[in-house]
Short mmCIF file of N, CA and C in Angstrom, two decimals:
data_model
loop_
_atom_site.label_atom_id
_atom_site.label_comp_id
_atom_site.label_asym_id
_atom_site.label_seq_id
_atom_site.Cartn_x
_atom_site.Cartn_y
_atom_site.Cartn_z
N UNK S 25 7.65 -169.78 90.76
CA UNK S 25 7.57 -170.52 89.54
C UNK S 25 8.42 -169.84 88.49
N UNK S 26 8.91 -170.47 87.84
CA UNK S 26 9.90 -170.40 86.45
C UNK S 26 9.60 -171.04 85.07
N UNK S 27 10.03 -170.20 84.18
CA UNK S 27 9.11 -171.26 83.25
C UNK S 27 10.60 -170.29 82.34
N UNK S 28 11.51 -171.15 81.84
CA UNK S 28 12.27 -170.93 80.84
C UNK S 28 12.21 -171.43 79.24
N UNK S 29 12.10 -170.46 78.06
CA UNK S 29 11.24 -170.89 77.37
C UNK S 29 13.01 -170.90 76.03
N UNK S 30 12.95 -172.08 75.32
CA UNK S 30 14.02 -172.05 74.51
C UNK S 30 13.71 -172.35 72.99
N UNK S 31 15.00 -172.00 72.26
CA UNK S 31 14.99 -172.35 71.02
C UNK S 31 16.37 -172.56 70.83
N UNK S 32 16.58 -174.12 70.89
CA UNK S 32 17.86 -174.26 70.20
C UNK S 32 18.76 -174.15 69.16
N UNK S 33 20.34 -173.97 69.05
CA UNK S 33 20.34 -173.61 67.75
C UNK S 33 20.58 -174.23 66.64
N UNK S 34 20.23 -175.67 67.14
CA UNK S 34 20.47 -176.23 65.48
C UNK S 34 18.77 -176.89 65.32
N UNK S 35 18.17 -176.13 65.50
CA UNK S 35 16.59 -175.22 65.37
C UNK S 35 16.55 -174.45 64.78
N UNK S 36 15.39 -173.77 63.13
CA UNK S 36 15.28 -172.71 63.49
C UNK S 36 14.14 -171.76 64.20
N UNK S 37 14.45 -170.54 64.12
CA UNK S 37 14.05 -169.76 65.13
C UNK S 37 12.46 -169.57 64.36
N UNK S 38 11.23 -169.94 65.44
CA UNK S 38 10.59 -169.59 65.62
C UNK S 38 9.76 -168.09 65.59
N UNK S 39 9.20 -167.24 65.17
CA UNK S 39 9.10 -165.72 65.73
C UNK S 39 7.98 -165.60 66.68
N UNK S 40 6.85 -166.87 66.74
CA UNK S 40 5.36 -166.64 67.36
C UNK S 40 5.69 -167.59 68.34
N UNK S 41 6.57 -168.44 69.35
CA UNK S 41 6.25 -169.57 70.08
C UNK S 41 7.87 -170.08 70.34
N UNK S 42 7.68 -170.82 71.11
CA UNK S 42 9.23 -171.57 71.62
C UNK S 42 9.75 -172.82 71.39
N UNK S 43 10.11 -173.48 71.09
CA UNK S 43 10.34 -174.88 70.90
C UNK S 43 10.12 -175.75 72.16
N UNK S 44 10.58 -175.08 73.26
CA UNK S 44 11.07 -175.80 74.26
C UNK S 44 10.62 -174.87 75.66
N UNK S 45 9.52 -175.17 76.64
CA UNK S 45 9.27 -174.91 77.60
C UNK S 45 9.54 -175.76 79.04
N UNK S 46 10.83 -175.19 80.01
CA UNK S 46 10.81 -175.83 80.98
C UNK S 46 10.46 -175.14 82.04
N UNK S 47 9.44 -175.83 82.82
CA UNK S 47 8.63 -174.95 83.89
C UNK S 47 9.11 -175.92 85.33
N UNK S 48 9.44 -174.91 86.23
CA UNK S 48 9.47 -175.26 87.68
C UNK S 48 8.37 -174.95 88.32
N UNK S 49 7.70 -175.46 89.42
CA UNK S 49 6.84 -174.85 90.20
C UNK S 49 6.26 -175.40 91.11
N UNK S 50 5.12 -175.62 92.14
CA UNK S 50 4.48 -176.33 92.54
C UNK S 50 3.03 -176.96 91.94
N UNK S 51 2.56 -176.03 91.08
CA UNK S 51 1.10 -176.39 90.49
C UNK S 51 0.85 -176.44 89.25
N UNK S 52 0.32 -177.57 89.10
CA UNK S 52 -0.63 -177.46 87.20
C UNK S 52 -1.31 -177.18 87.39
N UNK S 53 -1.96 -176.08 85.69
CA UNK S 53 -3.25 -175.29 85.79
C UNK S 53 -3.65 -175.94 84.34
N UNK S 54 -4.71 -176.67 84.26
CA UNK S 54 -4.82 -177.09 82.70
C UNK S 54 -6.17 -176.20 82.99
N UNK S 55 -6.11 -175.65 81.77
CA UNK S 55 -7.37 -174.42 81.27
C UNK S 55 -7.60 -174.83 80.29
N UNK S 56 -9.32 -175.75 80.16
CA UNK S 56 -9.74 -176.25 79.11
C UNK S 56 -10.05 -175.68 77.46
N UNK S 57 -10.63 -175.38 76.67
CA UNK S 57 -10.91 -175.13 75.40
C UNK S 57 -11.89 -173.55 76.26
N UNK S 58 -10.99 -172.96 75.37
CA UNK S 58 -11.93 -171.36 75.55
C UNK S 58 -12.28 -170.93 74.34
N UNK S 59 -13.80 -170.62 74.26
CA UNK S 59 -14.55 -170.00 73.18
C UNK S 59 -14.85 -169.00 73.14
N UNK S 60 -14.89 -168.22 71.87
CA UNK S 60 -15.56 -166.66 71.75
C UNK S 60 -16.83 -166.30 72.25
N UNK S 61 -17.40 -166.78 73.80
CA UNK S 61 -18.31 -166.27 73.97
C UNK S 61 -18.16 -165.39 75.20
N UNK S 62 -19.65 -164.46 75.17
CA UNK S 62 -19.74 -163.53 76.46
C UNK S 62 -20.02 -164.55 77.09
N UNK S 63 -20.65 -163.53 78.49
CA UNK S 63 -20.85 -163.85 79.49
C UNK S 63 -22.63 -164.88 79.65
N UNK S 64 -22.86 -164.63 78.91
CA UNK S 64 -24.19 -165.63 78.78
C UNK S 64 -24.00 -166.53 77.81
N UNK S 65 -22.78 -166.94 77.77
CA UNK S 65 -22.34 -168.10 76.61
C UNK S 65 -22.84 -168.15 75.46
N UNK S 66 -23.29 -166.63 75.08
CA UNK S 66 -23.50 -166.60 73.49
C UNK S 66 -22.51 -166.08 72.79
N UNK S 67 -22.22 -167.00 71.78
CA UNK S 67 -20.99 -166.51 70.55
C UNK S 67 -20.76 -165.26 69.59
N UNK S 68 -20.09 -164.70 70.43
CA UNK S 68 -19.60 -163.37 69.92
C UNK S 68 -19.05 -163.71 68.36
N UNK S 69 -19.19 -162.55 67.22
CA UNK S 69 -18.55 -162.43 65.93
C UNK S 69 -18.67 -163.77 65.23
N UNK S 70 -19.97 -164.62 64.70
CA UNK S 70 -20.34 -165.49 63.50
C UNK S 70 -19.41 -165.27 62.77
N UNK S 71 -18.55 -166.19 61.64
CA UNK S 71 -17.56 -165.59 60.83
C UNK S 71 -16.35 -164.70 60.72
N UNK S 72 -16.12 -163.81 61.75
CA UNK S 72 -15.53 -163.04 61.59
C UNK S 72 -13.92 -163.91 62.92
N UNK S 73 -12.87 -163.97 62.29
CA UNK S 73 -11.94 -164.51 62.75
C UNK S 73 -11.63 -163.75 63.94
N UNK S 74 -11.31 -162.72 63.88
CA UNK S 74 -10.13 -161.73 64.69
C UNK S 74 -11.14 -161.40 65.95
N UNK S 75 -12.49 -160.76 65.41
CA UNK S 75 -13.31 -161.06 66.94
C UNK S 75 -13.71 -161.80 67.73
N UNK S 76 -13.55 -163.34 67.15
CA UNK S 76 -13.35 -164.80 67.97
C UNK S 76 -12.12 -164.87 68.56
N UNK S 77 -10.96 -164.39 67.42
CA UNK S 77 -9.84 -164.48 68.41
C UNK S 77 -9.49 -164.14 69.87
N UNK S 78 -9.72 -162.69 69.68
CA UNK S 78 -9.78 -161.81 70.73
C UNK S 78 -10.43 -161.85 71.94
N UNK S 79 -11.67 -162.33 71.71
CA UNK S 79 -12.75 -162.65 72.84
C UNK S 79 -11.82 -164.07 73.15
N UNK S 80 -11.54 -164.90 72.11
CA UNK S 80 -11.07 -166.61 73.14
C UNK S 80 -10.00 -166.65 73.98
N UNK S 81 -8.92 -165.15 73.66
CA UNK S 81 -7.91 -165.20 74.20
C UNK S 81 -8.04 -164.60 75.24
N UNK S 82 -9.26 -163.21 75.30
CA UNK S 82 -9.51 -162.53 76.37
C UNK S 82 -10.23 -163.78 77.78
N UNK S 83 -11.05 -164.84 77.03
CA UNK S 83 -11.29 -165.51 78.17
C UNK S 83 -10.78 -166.44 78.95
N UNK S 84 -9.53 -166.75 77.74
CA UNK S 84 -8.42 -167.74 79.06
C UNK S 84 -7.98 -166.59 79.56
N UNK S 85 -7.70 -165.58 79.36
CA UNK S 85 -7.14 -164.77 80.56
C UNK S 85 -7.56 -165.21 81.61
N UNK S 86 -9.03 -164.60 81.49
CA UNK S 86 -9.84 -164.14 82.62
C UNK S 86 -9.78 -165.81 83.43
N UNK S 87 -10.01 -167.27 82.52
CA UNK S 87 -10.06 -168.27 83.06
C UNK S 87 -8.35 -168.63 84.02
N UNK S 88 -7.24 -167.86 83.41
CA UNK S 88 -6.32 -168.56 84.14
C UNK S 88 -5.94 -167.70 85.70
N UNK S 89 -6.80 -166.44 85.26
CA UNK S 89 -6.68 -165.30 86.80
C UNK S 89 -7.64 -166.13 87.53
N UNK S 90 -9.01 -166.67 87.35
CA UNK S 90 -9.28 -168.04 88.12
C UNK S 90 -8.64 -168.27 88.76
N UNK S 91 -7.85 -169.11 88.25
CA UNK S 91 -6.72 -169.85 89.19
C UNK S 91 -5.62 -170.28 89.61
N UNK S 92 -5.31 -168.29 89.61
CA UNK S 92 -4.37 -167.62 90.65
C UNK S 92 -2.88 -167.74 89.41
N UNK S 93 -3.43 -168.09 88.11
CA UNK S 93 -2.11 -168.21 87.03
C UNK S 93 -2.35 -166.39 86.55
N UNK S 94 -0.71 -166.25 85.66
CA UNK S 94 0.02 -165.17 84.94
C UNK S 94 -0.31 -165.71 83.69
N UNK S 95 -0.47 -165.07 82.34
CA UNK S 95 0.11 -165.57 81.46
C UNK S 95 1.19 -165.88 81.17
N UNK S 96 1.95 -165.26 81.81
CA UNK S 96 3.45 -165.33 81.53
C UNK S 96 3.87 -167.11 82.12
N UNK S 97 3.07 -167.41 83.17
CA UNK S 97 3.19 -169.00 83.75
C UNK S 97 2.66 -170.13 82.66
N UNK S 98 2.15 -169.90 81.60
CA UNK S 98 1.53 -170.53 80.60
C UNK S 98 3.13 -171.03 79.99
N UNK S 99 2.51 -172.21 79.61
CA UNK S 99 3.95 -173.60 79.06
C UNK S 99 3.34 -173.98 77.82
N UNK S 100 1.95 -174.17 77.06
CA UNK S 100 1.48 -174.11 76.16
C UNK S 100 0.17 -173.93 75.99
N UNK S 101 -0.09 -173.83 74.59
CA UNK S 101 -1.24 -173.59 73.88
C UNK S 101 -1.51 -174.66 73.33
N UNK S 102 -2.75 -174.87 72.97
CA UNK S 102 -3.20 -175.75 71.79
C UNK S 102 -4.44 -174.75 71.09
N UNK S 103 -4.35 -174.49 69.45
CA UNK S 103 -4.55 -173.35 69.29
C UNK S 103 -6.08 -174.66 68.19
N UNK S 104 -7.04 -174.49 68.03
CA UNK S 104 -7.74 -175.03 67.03
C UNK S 104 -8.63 -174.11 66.53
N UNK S 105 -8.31 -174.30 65.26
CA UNK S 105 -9.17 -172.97 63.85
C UNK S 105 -9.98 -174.22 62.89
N UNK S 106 -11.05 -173.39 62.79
CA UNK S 106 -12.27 -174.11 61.83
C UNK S 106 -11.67 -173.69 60.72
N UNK S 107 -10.74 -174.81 59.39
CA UNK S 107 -10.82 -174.08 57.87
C UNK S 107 -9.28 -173.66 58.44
N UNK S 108 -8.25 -174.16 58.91
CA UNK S 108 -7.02 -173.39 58.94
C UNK S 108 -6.67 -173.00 57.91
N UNK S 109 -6.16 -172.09 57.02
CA UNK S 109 -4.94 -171.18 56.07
C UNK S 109 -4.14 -170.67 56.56
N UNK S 110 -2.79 -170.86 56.53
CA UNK S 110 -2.08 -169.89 57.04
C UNK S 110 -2.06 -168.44 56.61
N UNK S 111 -2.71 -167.78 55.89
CA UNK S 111 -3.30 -166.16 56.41
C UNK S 111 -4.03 -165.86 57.48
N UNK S 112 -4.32 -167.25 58.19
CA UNK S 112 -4.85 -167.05 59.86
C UNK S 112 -3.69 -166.76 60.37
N UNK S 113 -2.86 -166.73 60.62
CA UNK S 113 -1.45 -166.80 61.71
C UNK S 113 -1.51 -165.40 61.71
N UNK S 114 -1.42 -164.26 61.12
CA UNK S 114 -1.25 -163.01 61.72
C UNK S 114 -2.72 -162.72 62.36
N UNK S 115 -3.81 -162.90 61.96
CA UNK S 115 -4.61 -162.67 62.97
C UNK S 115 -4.59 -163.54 64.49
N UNK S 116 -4.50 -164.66 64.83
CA UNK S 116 -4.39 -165.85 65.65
C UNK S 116 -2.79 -164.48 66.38
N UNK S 117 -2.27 -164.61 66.05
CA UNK S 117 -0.92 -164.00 66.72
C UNK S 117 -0.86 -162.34 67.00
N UNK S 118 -2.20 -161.70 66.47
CA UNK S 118 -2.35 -160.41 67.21
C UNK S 118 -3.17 -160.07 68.46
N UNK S 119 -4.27 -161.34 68.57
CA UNK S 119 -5.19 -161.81 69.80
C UNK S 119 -4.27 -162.48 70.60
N UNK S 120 -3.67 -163.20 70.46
CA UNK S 120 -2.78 -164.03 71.11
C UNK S 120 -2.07 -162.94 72.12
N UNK S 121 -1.01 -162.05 70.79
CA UNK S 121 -0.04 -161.03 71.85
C UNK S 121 -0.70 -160.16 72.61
N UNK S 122 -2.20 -159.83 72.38
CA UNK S 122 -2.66 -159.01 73.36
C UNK S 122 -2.55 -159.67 74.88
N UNK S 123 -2.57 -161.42 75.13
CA UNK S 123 -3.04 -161.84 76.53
C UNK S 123 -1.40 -161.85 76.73
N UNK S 124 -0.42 -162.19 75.42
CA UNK S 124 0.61 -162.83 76.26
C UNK S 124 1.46 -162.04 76.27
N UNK S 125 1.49 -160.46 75.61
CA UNK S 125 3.23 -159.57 74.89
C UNK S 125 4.23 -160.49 74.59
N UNK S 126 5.25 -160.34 75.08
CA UNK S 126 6.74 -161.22 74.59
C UNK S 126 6.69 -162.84 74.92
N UNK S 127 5.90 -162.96 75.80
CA UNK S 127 5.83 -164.20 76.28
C UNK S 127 5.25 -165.04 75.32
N UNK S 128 6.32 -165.99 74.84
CA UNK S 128 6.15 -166.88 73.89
C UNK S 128 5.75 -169.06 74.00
N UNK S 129 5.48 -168.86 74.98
CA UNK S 129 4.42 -170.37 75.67
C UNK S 129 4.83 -171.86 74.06
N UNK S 130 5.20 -172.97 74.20
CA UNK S 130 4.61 -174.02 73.36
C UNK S 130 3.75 -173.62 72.50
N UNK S 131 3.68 -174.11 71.65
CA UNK S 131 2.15 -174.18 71.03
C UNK S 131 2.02 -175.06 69.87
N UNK S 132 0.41 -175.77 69.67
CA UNK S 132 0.35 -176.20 68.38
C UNK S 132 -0.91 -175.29 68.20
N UNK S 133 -0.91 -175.05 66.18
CA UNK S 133 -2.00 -175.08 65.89
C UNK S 133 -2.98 -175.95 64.95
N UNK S 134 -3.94 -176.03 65.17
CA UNK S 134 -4.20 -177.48 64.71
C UNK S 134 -5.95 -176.73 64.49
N UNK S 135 -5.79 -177.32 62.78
CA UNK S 135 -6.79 -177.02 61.94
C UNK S 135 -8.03 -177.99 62.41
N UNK S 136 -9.17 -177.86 62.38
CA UNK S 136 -10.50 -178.90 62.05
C UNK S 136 -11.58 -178.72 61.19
N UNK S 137 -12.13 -179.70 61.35
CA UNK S 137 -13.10 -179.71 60.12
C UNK S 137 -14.60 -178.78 61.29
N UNK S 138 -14.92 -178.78 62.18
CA UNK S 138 -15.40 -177.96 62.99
C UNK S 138 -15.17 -178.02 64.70
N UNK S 139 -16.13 -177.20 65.30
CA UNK S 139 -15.73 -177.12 66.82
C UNK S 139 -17.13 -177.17 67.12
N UNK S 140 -17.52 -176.61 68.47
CA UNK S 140 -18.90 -177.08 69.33
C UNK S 140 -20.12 -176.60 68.19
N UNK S 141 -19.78 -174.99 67.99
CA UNK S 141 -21.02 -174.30 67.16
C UNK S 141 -20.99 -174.35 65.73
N UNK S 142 -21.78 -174.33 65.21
CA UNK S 142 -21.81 -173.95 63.91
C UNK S 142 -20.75 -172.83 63.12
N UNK S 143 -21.20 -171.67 63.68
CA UNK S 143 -20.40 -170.92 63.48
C UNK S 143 -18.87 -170.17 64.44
N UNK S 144 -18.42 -171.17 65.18
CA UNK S 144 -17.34 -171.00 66.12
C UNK S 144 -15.98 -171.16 64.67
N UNK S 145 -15.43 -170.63 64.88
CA UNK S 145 -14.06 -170.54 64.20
C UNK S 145 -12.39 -170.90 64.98
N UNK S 146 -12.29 -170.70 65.88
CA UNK S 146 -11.51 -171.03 67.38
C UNK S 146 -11.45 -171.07 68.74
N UNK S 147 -10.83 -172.40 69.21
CA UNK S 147 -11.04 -172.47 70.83
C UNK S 147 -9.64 -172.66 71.07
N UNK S 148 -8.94 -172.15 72.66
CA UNK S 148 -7.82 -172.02 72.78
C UNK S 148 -7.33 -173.04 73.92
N UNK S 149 -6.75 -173.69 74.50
CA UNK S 149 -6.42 -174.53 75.26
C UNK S 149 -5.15 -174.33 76.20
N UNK S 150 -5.34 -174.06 77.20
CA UNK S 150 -3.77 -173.91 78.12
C UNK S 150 -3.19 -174.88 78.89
N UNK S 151 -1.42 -174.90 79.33
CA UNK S 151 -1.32 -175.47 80.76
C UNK S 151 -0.22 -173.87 81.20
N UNK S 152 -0.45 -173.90 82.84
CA UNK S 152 0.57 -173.18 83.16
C UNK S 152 0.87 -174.22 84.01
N UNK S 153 1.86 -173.33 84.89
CA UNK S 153 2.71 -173.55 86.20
C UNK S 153 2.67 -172.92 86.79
N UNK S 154 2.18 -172.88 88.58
CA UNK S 154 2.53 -172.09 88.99
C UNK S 154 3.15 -172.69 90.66
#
């Protein structure tokens, strides 16, 4: 699998994401909405952004080693924050680079008015290729 990720240049340049993901491969992996919870599906960090982040990004990991995906095979995100501001983007993009380093995947992020819990703040959404 290949997944060539672009930014054209009468685009400009992006620094968190790609414009343009073209993936070769044999398989889709759609990895549904991942939430900040442990392992007994209780919600880690009420309020607190960066420890939702971290935990939602740590669990698509763990959801796309499931099934048999890289991050690096990831083609996009769909990123959704309870209350978006953009003073979320450097937190959202330091959880993020922990699952992905350089690897820069599609992405939207897309604000709501809420998500499943009360106090949930973001759920993360994938596709790869592999």
């Amino acid at each position: 699998m290949t997944v060539e990720l672009l930014n054209p240049s009468d685009l400009p340049t992006p620094q968190t994401y790609s414009h343009v993901a073209i993936a070769t491969g044999t398989k889709l992996v759609f990895i549904a909405g991942q939430e900040p919870e442990d392992l007994q599906g209780n919600l880690v960090g009420p309020g607190d952004l960066a420890v939702q982040a971290r935990l939602t990004f740590a669990n698509l990991g763990r959801a796309l080693a499931a099934a048999g995906a890289r991050p690096d095979q990831v083609t996009r995100l769909g990123i959704y924050l309870v209350g978006y501001l953009r003073e979320h983007q450097p937190i959202i993009q330091e959880a993020r680079q922990e699952l992905f380093g350089d690897h820069k995947p599609v992405d939207v992020m897309i604000g709501v008015a809420a998500l499943a819990r009360p106090e949930q703040l973001i759920e993360v959404e994938a596709t790869a290729v592999i």
